[in-house]
């Protein structure tokens, strides 16, 4: 199949070139897929897209006009795909449901431990010849209460890591997980979780129901001094409300790998540019905020798996086999 890949970076090209045994003719584009770039798919059977590509109704209509029959998402989330429009255009959508839940769970842990033990500050200090320990005091993870919102694949691994630290795990999910319950995880209502947690980590998908799940009302229920971690999707948090919660010290620590307006910022080097987004600039100014630019998935193992499963999805479509990773409405 001839496939146009959008939003590609060097690490995508390396892993897909390694795994593509010649079955597919791949064209790598650095640009985002949107109504303007859709014309690059002329003559292609499929597109391969990522988290910030625009697969809205108008783009999908254009893809259909150019002959695209398959949208292969090389990620788990598909909140940026208009599934109704794809169905109407007779375009199938496939994804990579699980490539390395451990990678994201471990990154959430890295954010927690960096905020807690301030290793980023210590690193810079020592390089500057400053061996002082002033203002580097952290806290023991042992015995802390960690609230996990969404205990699917990533939330489960994350909960097990936190259990390893000796934390008490409380969770909120529409469908409680029996294995976690057997390990001592207690499922509570969202309100109870917000009230009781020292650390809250978000692992549910972004849907109409979860959009701004963490807003002013949710912050008002949290303990003073809470740590909030988001490695799921930016839209789960009302960021303006998070800034207020940081200012009134409800949030003592805030670690995010995703940001609602990340599309214009993340995955690019903007070090020589003026950042026009005042909210992220305000967030960056807090000493107790860590932002990483959607790198939770970025491990060698995850990249290999993403390439293998995506190429398998393309091959299954080409061979008219059943699409086990199809996203259906
Ligand atoms: P999953 O589908 O296995 O688990 C999601 C869980 O959320 C499920 O248990 C589901 O029941 C629960 N859920 C759904 N709606 C809910 C609601 N309204 N309230 C509470 N719980 C709800 O997904 P996963 O593989 O664990 O991934 C979780 C999210 O992580 C994805 O949706 C994606 O947005 C994000 N993600 C981020 C990265 C990254 O690089 N930072 C990488 C992969 C995935």
Short mmCIF file of C-alpha atoms in Angstrom, two decimals, residues 22 48 54 72 88 97 107 116 144 148 181 207 223 227 246 266 284 293-294 296:
data_model
loop_
_atom_site.label_atom_id
_atom_site.label_comp_id
_atom_site.label_asym_id
_atom_site.label_seq_id
_atom_site.Cartn_x
_atom_site.Cartn_y
_atom_site.Cartn_z
CA UNK A 22 9.11 -3.47 1.77
CA UNK A 48 -0.78 7.21 9.20
CA UNK A 54 -6.53 17.01 12.58
CA UNK A 72 -3.93 4.17 10.70
CA UNK A 88 -19.77 8.27 6.39
CA UNK A 97 -4.36 -0.01 21.43
CA UNK A 107 7.01 8.37 32.88
CA UNK A 116 9.25 15.17 44.91
CA UNK A 144 1.27 8.21 50.93
CA UNK A 148 -5.52 6.78 40.24
CA UNK A 181 -8.78 -4.96 44.09
CA UNK A 207 -14.10 11.98 26.13
CA UNK A 223 -6.28 18.58 50.15
CA UNK A 227 0.41 16.61 43.68
CA UNK A 246 -1.11 26.54 42.15
CA UNK A 266 4.84 20.20 21.50
CA UNK A 284 6.64 27.28 33.22
CA UNK A 293 6.17 17.54 25.85
CA UNK A 294 4.16 14.33 25.37
CA UNK A 296 5.40 9.34 27.90
#
